Coordinates of C-alpha atoms in Angstrom, one line a residue:
Chain A
M1 CA 15.8 3.8 -31.7
K2 CA 12.4 3.8 -33.8
S3 CA 12.1 0.9 -35.8
P4 CA 13.9 -2.9 -34.2
T5 CA 13.7 -4.9 -37.3
A6 CA 15.2 -2.8 -39.9
H7 CA 18.5 -4.7 -39.8
K8 CA 19.8 -7.9 -39.0
T9 CA 23.0 -6.0 -37.1
H10 CA 21.1 -3.5 -35.2
R11 CA 22.5 -1.7 -32.8
R12 CA 21.5 -0.4 -29.4
P13 CA 23.3 3.5 -28.8
D14 CA 24.3 1.1 -25.0
G15 CA 26.0 -2.1 -27.4
R16 CA 23.1 -4.0 -27.0
S17 CA 21.8 -6.4 -29.6
S18 CA 17.6 -5.9 -30.5
G19 CA 17.3 -9.5 -29.0
G20 CA 16.1 -8.4 -25.1
T21 CA 19.6 -8.1 -23.3
L22 CA 19.0 -7.1 -19.9
R23 CA 21.4 -4.0 -18.6
P24 CA 22.9 -4.8 -16.1
L25 CA 21.1 -5.2 -12.6
A26 CA 22.1 -2.9 -9.1
C27 CA 20.1 -2.5 -6.1
E28 CA 20.8 -0.8 -2.3
M29 CA 18.4 -1.3 0.3
S30 CA 17.7 0.3 3.2
C31 CA 20.0 3.7 2.2
L32 CA 17.7 6.6 3.5
Q33 CA 17.1 6.7 7.5
R34 CA 14.1 7.9 8.3
A35 CA 11.9 6.2 6.0
D36 CA 10.5 2.5 7.2
G37 CA 11.9 1.0 4.4
S38 CA 13.4 2.1 0.8
A39 CA 15.6 1.3 -1.8
L40 CA 17.9 2.4 -4.3
W41 CA 17.1 0.3 -8.1
K42 CA 19.4 0.7 -10.8
A43 CA 19.3 -0.9 -14.8
G44 CA 21.8 0.0 -16.9
S45 CA 22.0 4.1 -16.2
T46 CA 17.7 4.2 -14.9
S47 CA 18.0 4.7 -11.1
V48 CA 14.5 4.9 -9.3
L49 CA 14.4 5.4 -5.0
A50 CA 11.9 4.4 -3.7
A51 CA 10.9 5.0 0.0
V52 CA 8.2 3.2 2.3
Y53 CA 5.9 4.9 5.0
G54 CA 3.6 2.9 6.6
P55 CA 1.4 0.9 7.9
V56 CA 0.3 4.1 9.2
A57 CA -2.6 5.7 10.0
P58 CA -4.7 8.0 7.3
R59 CA -4.5 11.9 7.4
Q60 CA -8.3 11.5 8.1
S61 CA -9.9 8.7 9.5
S62 CA -12.6 8.8 6.9
K63 CA -10.4 7.5 4.6
E64 CA -9.4 4.3 6.2
N65 CA -10.4 0.7 5.0
S66 CA -11.4 -1.0 7.9
S67 CA -10.4 -4.7 6.6
K68 CA -7.1 -3.9 3.9
A69 CA -4.5 -1.3 3.6
L70 CA -4.4 1.2 1.3
I71 CA -1.4 1.4 -1.0
T72 CA -0.5 5.0 -2.2
V73 CA 2.6 6.1 -5.0
L74 CA 3.6 9.2 -5.0
C75 CA 6.2 9.3 -8.2
K76 CA 8.6 12.3 -8.9
Q77 CA 11.1 12.7 -11.6
T78 CA 14.0 15.1 -10.7
Q79 CA 15.3 18.1 -12.9
T80 CA 17.7 16.1 -14.6
A81 CA 16.8 12.6 -14.8
G82 CA 16.6 12.6 -18.8
E83 CA 20.2 14.4 -19.4
H84 CA 21.6 10.9 -19.8
S85 CA 19.1 9.5 -21.8
S86 CA 20.9 7.3 -24.5
A87 CA 17.5 8.2 -26.5
Q88 CA 19.3 11.5 -27.2
K89 CA 22.5 10.3 -27.8
G90 CA 23.5 9.5 -32.5
S91 CA 19.8 10.0 -32.7
S92 CA 18.7 11.2 -36.1
A93 CA 16.7 14.4 -36.4
S94 CA 13.3 13.2 -34.8
I95 CA 12.9 14.4 -31.3
N96 CA 10.4 11.3 -30.6
N97 CA 11.2 10.1 -27.9
E98 CA 9.0 7.5 -26.9
E99 CA 11.9 6.4 -24.2
W100 CA 10.9 9.6 -22.5
F101 CA 9.1 8.9 -19.3
E102 CA 6.7 11.7 -17.8
P103 CA 5.3 10.4 -14.3
S104 CA 1.4 10.4 -15.3
S105 CA -1.3 9.7 -13.3
S106 CA -2.0 6.8 -14.9
S107 CA 1.5 4.9 -14.3
S108 CA 0.9 5.9 -10.4
S109 CA -2.6 4.1 -11.0
F110 CA -0.9 1.3 -11.9
L111 CA 1.7 0.9 -9.7
V112 CA -0.8 0.9 -6.9
D113 CA -2.7 -1.6 -9.3
M114 CA -0.1 -4.3 -9.1
I115 CA 0.7 -3.3 -5.4
S116 CA -2.5 -3.4 -4.5
A117 CA -2.4 -7.5 -5.6
C118 CA 0.8 -8.1 -3.9
V119 CA 0.9 -7.4 -0.9
K120 CA -1.1 -8.9 1.8
T121 CA -3.3 -6.0 2.8
E122 CA -6.5 -7.8 5.0
A123 CA -2.7 -8.2 7.9
Y124 CA -2.8 -4.5 8.4
P125 CA -6.5 -2.9 7.8
R126 CA -7.2 0.8 9.3
T127 CA -3.9 1.6 7.2
V128 CA -1.9 3.3 4.1
I129 CA 1.2 2.4 2.7
Q130 CA 2.8 5.5 1.0
I131 CA 5.6 4.6 -1.7
V132 CA 7.1 7.2 -2.6
L133 CA 9.4 7.1 -5.9
S134 CA 12.5 9.5 -7.6
I135 CA 13.2 8.6 -11.2
I136 CA 17.0 9.8 -10.0
Q137 CA 18.0 9.2 -13.6
A138 CA 15.3 7.8 -17.0
D139 CA 17.0 6.0 -19.9
G140 CA 13.7 3.6 -20.9
S141 CA 12.1 1.3 -18.9
V142 CA 11.7 3.6 -16.1
L143 CA 8.0 2.0 -14.9
A144 CA 9.5 -1.7 -15.3
C145 CA 12.4 0.1 -12.7
A146 CA 10.1 2.1 -10.7
L147 CA 8.3 -1.1 -9.7
H148 CA 10.6 -2.8 -8.5
A149 CA 12.4 0.1 -6.6
A150 CA 9.1 0.0 -5.2
V151 CA 8.6 -4.1 -4.7
A152 CA 12.2 -3.5 -3.1
A153 CA 11.6 -1.0 -0.2
L154 CA 8.2 -3.1 0.8
L155 CA 11.0 -6.1 1.0
D156 CA 13.1 -3.6 3.3
A157 CA 9.7 -1.9 4.8
G158 CA 9.3 -6.3 6.5
I159 CA 5.6 -5.6 4.5
M160 CA 3.9 -8.8 3.9
M161 CA 3.2 -9.7 0.3
N162 CA 1.5 -12.9 -1.2
C163 CA 4.3 -12.7 -4.0
L164 CA 6.8 -10.3 -6.2
P165 CA 5.7 -8.4 -9.1
V166 CA 8.4 -8.7 -11.9
A167 CA 8.8 -6.4 -15.2
T168 CA 10.5 -5.6 -18.1
Chain T
G1 CA 24.5 -8.6 16.5
G2 CA 26.0 -9.7 19.4
V3 CA 23.7 -12.8 20.9
L4 CA 25.6 -15.7 22.2
T5 CA 23.6 -18.3 21.0
M6 CA 22.6 -21.9 22.1
A7 CA 23.8 -25.1 20.1
A8 CA 20.1 -26.1 21.3
S9 CA 17.7 -23.6 20.2
T10 CA 19.6 -22.5 16.5
T11 CA 18.9 -24.7 13.3
M12 CA 21.1 -27.3 12.0
V13 CA 20.4 -26.7 8.7
Q14 CA 22.0 -24.7 5.8
P15 CA 20.5 -21.2 6.8
K16 CA 17.8 -20.2 3.5
V17 CA 17.1 -17.2 2.4
V18 CA 13.2 -16.6 1.2
L19 CA 12.0 -14.7 -0.2
P20 CA 7.3 -13.7 -0.7
G21 CA 5.7 -16.5 -2.6
D22 CA 8.7 -18.6 -2.0
D23 CA 7.2 -22.3 -1.8
V24 CA 8.4 -23.7 2.1
T25 CA 5.8 -26.8 2.6
N26 CA 8.4 -29.5 2.0
I27 CA 11.2 -28.0 4.3
V28 CA 8.7 -27.5 7.1
L29 CA 6.4 -30.4 7.1
E30 CA 9.3 -32.4 6.5
T31 CA 11.5 -32.0 9.2
K32 CA 10.9 -34.8 11.9
H33 CA 9.5 -33.4 14.7
K34 CA 6.9 -34.3 17.8
M35 CA 4.9 -31.8 17.4
K36 CA 3.1 -30.0 15.1
P37 CA 4.8 -27.2 13.3
K38 CA 3.6 -24.1 14.5
L39 CA 4.1 -21.0 11.6
G40 CA 4.8 -18.1 12.6
T41 CA 5.9 -14.3 11.3
G42 CA 6.6 -14.3 7.7
L43 CA 4.7 -17.5 7.4
S44 CA 1.4 -17.8 6.0
R45 CA -0.9 -21.4 4.7
G46 CA -2.1 -21.9 1.2
S47 CA -5.4 -19.9 0.6
S48 CA -7.6 -22.7 -1.8
G49 CA -7.0 -24.8 1.0
D50 CA -4.1 -27.2 -0.3
K51 CA -1.6 -27.5 2.3
K52 CA 1.0 -25.4 0.6
I53 CA 2.9 -23.6 3.0
F54 CA 4.6 -20.2 1.7
A55 CA 6.9 -17.2 2.5
T56 CA 5.4 -13.7 3.1
M57 CA 8.2 -11.3 4.4
A58 CA 11.7 -11.8 3.0
G59 CA 14.1 -13.2 5.7
R60 CA 15.9 -16.0 6.6
L61 CA 13.7 -19.1 7.5
E62 CA 14.1 -20.0 10.8
H63 CA 13.6 -23.2 13.2
R64 CA 13.0 -23.1 16.9
R65 CA 13.5 -26.3 18.0
S66 CA 11.9 -26.7 21.5
N67 CA 8.3 -26.3 19.8
N68 CA 9.1 -26.7 16.0
T69 CA 7.8 -23.5 15.0
W70 CA 9.0 -21.7 12.0
F71 CA 9.7 -18.0 11.1
V72 CA 11.2 -15.8 9.3
L73 CA 14.0 -14.0 10.7
H74 CA 13.9 -9.7 9.2
N75 CA 14.6 -6.5 11.0
A76 CA 12.4 -3.5 9.7
K77 CA 11.9 -0.5 12.1
R78 CA 7.8 0.1 12.1
Y79 CA 6.0 -2.1 14.9
I80 CA 3.1 -3.4 14.1
P81 CA 1.1 -4.3 17.9
A82 CA 0.6 -7.5 19.1
I83 CA -1.3 -8.9 22.1
E84 CA 0.8 -9.0 25.1
D85 CA 3.9 -7.8 23.6
R86 CA 5.7 -5.2 26.4
V87 CA 6.2 -1.5 24.6
L88 CA 7.2 2.1 25.5
G89 CA 5.3 4.8 25.2
V90 CA 4.5 8.2 25.5
V91 CA 1.1 10.1 26.4
E92 CA 0.2 12.0 24.1
D93 CA -2.9 13.0 25.9
R94 CA -6.3 12.9 27.5
A95 CA -8.5 11.2 25.5
G96 CA -11.7 11.1 27.6
S97 CA -13.0 9.5 30.1
D98 CA -14.4 6.1 31.0
G99 CA -16.7 6.3 33.7
G100 CA -14.2 7.2 37.0
A101 CA -11.0 6.8 34.6
D102 CA -9.1 8.8 32.7
I103 CA -7.7 7.0 29.2
Y104 CA -4.8 8.7 27.8
R105 CA -3.4 8.3 24.7
V106 CA -0.5 6.6 24.4
N107 CA 2.0 6.7 21.1
I108 CA 3.9 3.3 20.9
G109 CA 5.0 3.7 17.3
G110 CA 2.6 1.9 15.3
P111 CA -0.2 2.8 12.7
H112 CA -2.2 3.9 15.7
P113 CA -2.0 5.1 19.0
A114 CA -3.1 3.2 21.9
M115 CA -5.1 4.0 24.4
L116 CA -4.2 4.1 28.6
S117 CA -7.0 3.7 31.0
S118 CA -5.7 5.4 34.3
L119 CA -7.4 2.2 36.3
A120 CA -5.3 0.0 34.4
F121 CA -3.0 0.0 37.2
E122 CA -2.2 -2.2 40.2
G123 CA -3.9 -0.9 43.1
A124 CA -5.6 1.6 40.9
T125 CA -9.1 2.7 42.6
K126 CA -11.0 6.0 41.6
R127 CA -9.8 8.2 44.6
N128 CA -6.2 6.5 43.7
K129 CA -5.3 6.6 40.5
P130 CA -2.6 7.6 38.1
Q131 CA -2.3 11.1 36.2
F132 CA -0.2 11.9 33.3
D133 CA 1.4 15.0 31.6
S134 CA 1.8 15.1 28.3
G135 CA 5.4 13.3 27.7
T136 CA 5.3 10.5 30.4
L137 CA 7.1 7.9 29.6
I138 CA 5.5 4.8 30.2
Y139 CA 5.9 0.9 29.7
A140 CA 2.7 -1.0 29.3
R141 CA 1.8 -4.2 27.9
L142 CA -0.6 -5.0 25.0
I143 CA -4.3 -6.5 25.7
S144 CA -5.8 -5.4 22.7
D145 CA -4.1 -5.4 19.4
G146 CA -5.9 -2.8 17.4
I147 CA -7.3 -4.7 14.4
I148 CA -11.1 -3.6 14.7
M149 CA -10.1 -0.7 17.2
D150 CA -7.2 1.6 18.4
P151 CA -4.6 -0.9 20.9
A152 CA -5.2 -0.4 24.3
L153 CA -2.2 -0.9 26.9
S154 CA -2.2 -1.4 30.2
C155 CA -0.1 -1.4 33.2
Q156 CA -1.5 -4.0 35.3
N157 CA 0.0 -7.7 35.7
G158 CA -1.0 -10.3 32.6
P159 CA -0.8 -14.1 31.8
L160 CA 2.9 -13.7 31.2
D161 CA 4.1 -12.6 34.1
V162 CA 3.4 -15.2 36.6
G163 CA 6.5 -15.1 39.0
V164 CA 6.1 -11.1 39.4
P165 CA 5.8 -10.0 42.7
Q166 CA 2.1 -7.3 42.2
K167 CA 3.4 -3.5 43.7
D168 CA 1.3 -0.4 43.9
W169 CA 1.3 1.4 40.8
M170 CA 2.6 4.3 44.1
T171 CA 5.1 2.7 45.0
N172 CA 6.4 2.5 41.5
E173 CA 8.6 -1.0 42.2
G174 CA 5.6 -3.0 40.0
A175 CA 7.3 -4.3 36.7
Y176 CA 5.4 -2.0 34.8
G177 CA 5.0 2.1 35.0
E178 CA 5.9 5.5 34.3
L179 CA 10.0 5.4 34.3
R180 CA 11.6 8.6 35.2
G181 CA 14.0 10.1 34.3
G182 CA 16.7 8.4 31.6
T183 CA 16.8 8.7 27.8
V184 CA 15.3 7.1 25.2
R185 CA 16.2 5.7 21.9
K186 CA 15.0 4.6 18.3
I187 CA 16.0 1.0 17.1
S188 CA 15.6 -1.4 14.8
L189 CA 12.9 -4.3 16.1
G190 CA 15.7 -7.2 16.0
L191 CA 18.3 -5.3 17.6
A192 CA 15.5 -5.0 20.2
R193 CA 14.6 -8.5 20.6
E194 CA 18.1 -9.4 20.8
L195 CA 18.4 -6.8 23.7
L196 CA 16.1 -9.2 24.9
H197 CA 17.7 -11.8 24.4
P198 CA 19.0 -13.4 28.6
N199 CA 22.5 -13.6 26.2
C200 CA 22.6 -9.9 25.3
V201 CA 26.1 -9.4 25.1
V202 CA 26.7 -5.6 25.2
L203 CA 24.6 -5.8 28.3
T204 CA 26.3 -8.5 30.1
E205 CA 29.6 -6.7 28.9
L206 CA 28.5 -3.2 30.3
E207 CA 27.6 -5.1 33.5
N208 CA 30.9 -6.8 34.4
R209 CA 32.6 -3.5 33.5
K210 CA 30.6 -2.2 36.9
L211 CA 28.5 0.4 35.9
A212 CA 25.1 0.7 37.5
F213 CA 22.2 1.3 34.8
E214 CA 19.3 0.0 34.3
V215 CA 17.6 -0.6 31.1
C216 CA 13.7 -1.4 29.7
V217 CA 12.9 -2.0 26.1
G218 CA 10.0 -2.4 24.5
V219 CA 9.5 -4.6 21.8
N220 CA 8.4 -1.5 19.3
G221 CA 11.9 -1.1 18.8
W222 CA 12.3 2.1 21.6
V223 CA 14.7 1.3 24.5
W224 CA 15.5 4.0 27.9
V225 CA 19.1 4.1 29.2
H226 CA 19.1 5.1 33.0
S227 CA 22.3 5.0 35.1
E228 CA 24.2 7.2 37.6
R229 CA 25.7 9.6 35.2
P230 CA 24.7 11.0 31.9
E231 CA 28.0 10.6 30.3
Y232 CA 27.7 6.7 31.0
T233 CA 23.8 7.1 29.9
I234 CA 25.2 8.0 26.0
L235 CA 28.0 5.7 26.4
I236 CA 25.2 3.0 27.1
T237 CA 23.2 4.5 24.4
N238 CA 25.8 4.1 21.6
A239 CA 27.1 0.6 22.9
I240 CA 23.7 -0.4 21.9
V241 CA 22.8 1.1 18.8
N242 CA 26.7 0.4 17.9
S243 CA 26.4 -3.4 19.1
E244 CA 23.3 -3.9 15.9
V245 CA 26.3 -4.7 13.3
M246 CA 29.2 -6.1 15.2
T247 CA 30.1 -9.6 15.7
V248 CA 30.1 -10.9 19.5
E249 CA 33.9 -9.9 20.5
Q250 CA 33.7 -6.2 18.4
V251 CA 31.2 -6.0 20.9
R252 CA 33.3 -7.2 23.6
A253 CA 36.4 -4.2 22.5
M254 CA 33.7 -1.6 21.7
V255 CA 31.6 -1.9 25.0
K256 CA 35.5 -1.8 26.9
A257 CA 37.3 0.7 24.7
L258 CA 34.2 3.2 25.4
V259 CA 34.1 2.7 28.8
D260 CA 37.8 3.3 29.4
T261 CA 37.7 5.9 27.3
V262 CA 34.7 7.8 29.1
Q263 CA 36.1 6.6 32.5
K264 CA 39.6 8.0 31.8
Q265 CA 38.0 11.6 30.8
L266 CA 36.1 11.4 34.1
Q267 CA 39.3 11.0 35.8
D268 CA 41.1 13.4 33.9
D269 CA 38.0 16.3 34.3
G270 CA 38.0 14.9 38.2
D271 CA 41.9 15.8 38.8
D272 CA 41.0 19.0 37.0
E273 CA 38.8 20.4 39.4

């Protein structure tokens, strides 16, 4: 997994060539009853569950923006998320887990920036749109999967967007 | 869900599913119609002044032939207030007073609570105005949508209530006001719109079964059902909720099965006594 340019016949643990083939995608929407919008996005064995709450009034009215909606993203990883990661299978002794995804504030703020740019925030002034992401299984490309799950959940909630962001 | 649509009002073209960012300029502008096209929910003009029209929601692109309106049909749970919407609300608290009027804070299921003045009722004066406890259910219309301030409600007849008799608030016979008894259920906004359609199958079928009941549907996704027996109230609420994912025929069969089961059960219970 360390150097994809090593051999021409180099294959990834799941059999894909290093040429950049997509893993099978799956999406299930409206899976959560209480959320305004929800989606479960799977790319291969990576799966992320997104829930959207909003537009709602912020808990403290001082935090509201009078001209547009504020997007907040909460990203959490379940305890067993990395158990079936292909990064661990058949790999050499080095535990260089570049594939391992730890949700950090930088990934949350990246998602906030991406989604704020695409959602029509001026249509929902003085509100907050909260997106809660739960990484069910992490097996590479987790941030991209999280973004897609968030977008699918926003579509499910009927929140207006100017465009759809995509990630790989 | 179950709505009998008339051929003239449905779109004749192939159903088109759109996603946010899809360019629908050609479809909208090239359809021949004597009126200019109007853009409804889910459609927006391009920002840079070019004549591009694109979708902002995911759903089916629909066309209302009567006034050449285009919109994206979608379903959501969270209500966004709009002026002249008729909604159900629950009184939370008395938020203050404004001269002789009390201002009530009402939960309408939207991002912000709405304000209802106790003088915004037919025939209400400073000496003769309604008083509400927390938890009172109200049917009202929106007079401001809450973009700048919190949304405001009124229980007086408005510009869209032409022909509706104006009754004093005390009689409780007017179009708007307090709803007593019955039960409230939260439904999706799409189902609420279907229930308000004049050809709504589930309500027509329930009526055909000779059940005596009244319903009040708010476009904010709340429906109030009131009937002579609690068993019928539960039956009607369940029938309404079930009908969301059924075809017209399935709705008819479902209503028949529910009514027959409940009425047989009531008859058996009556025989036992």
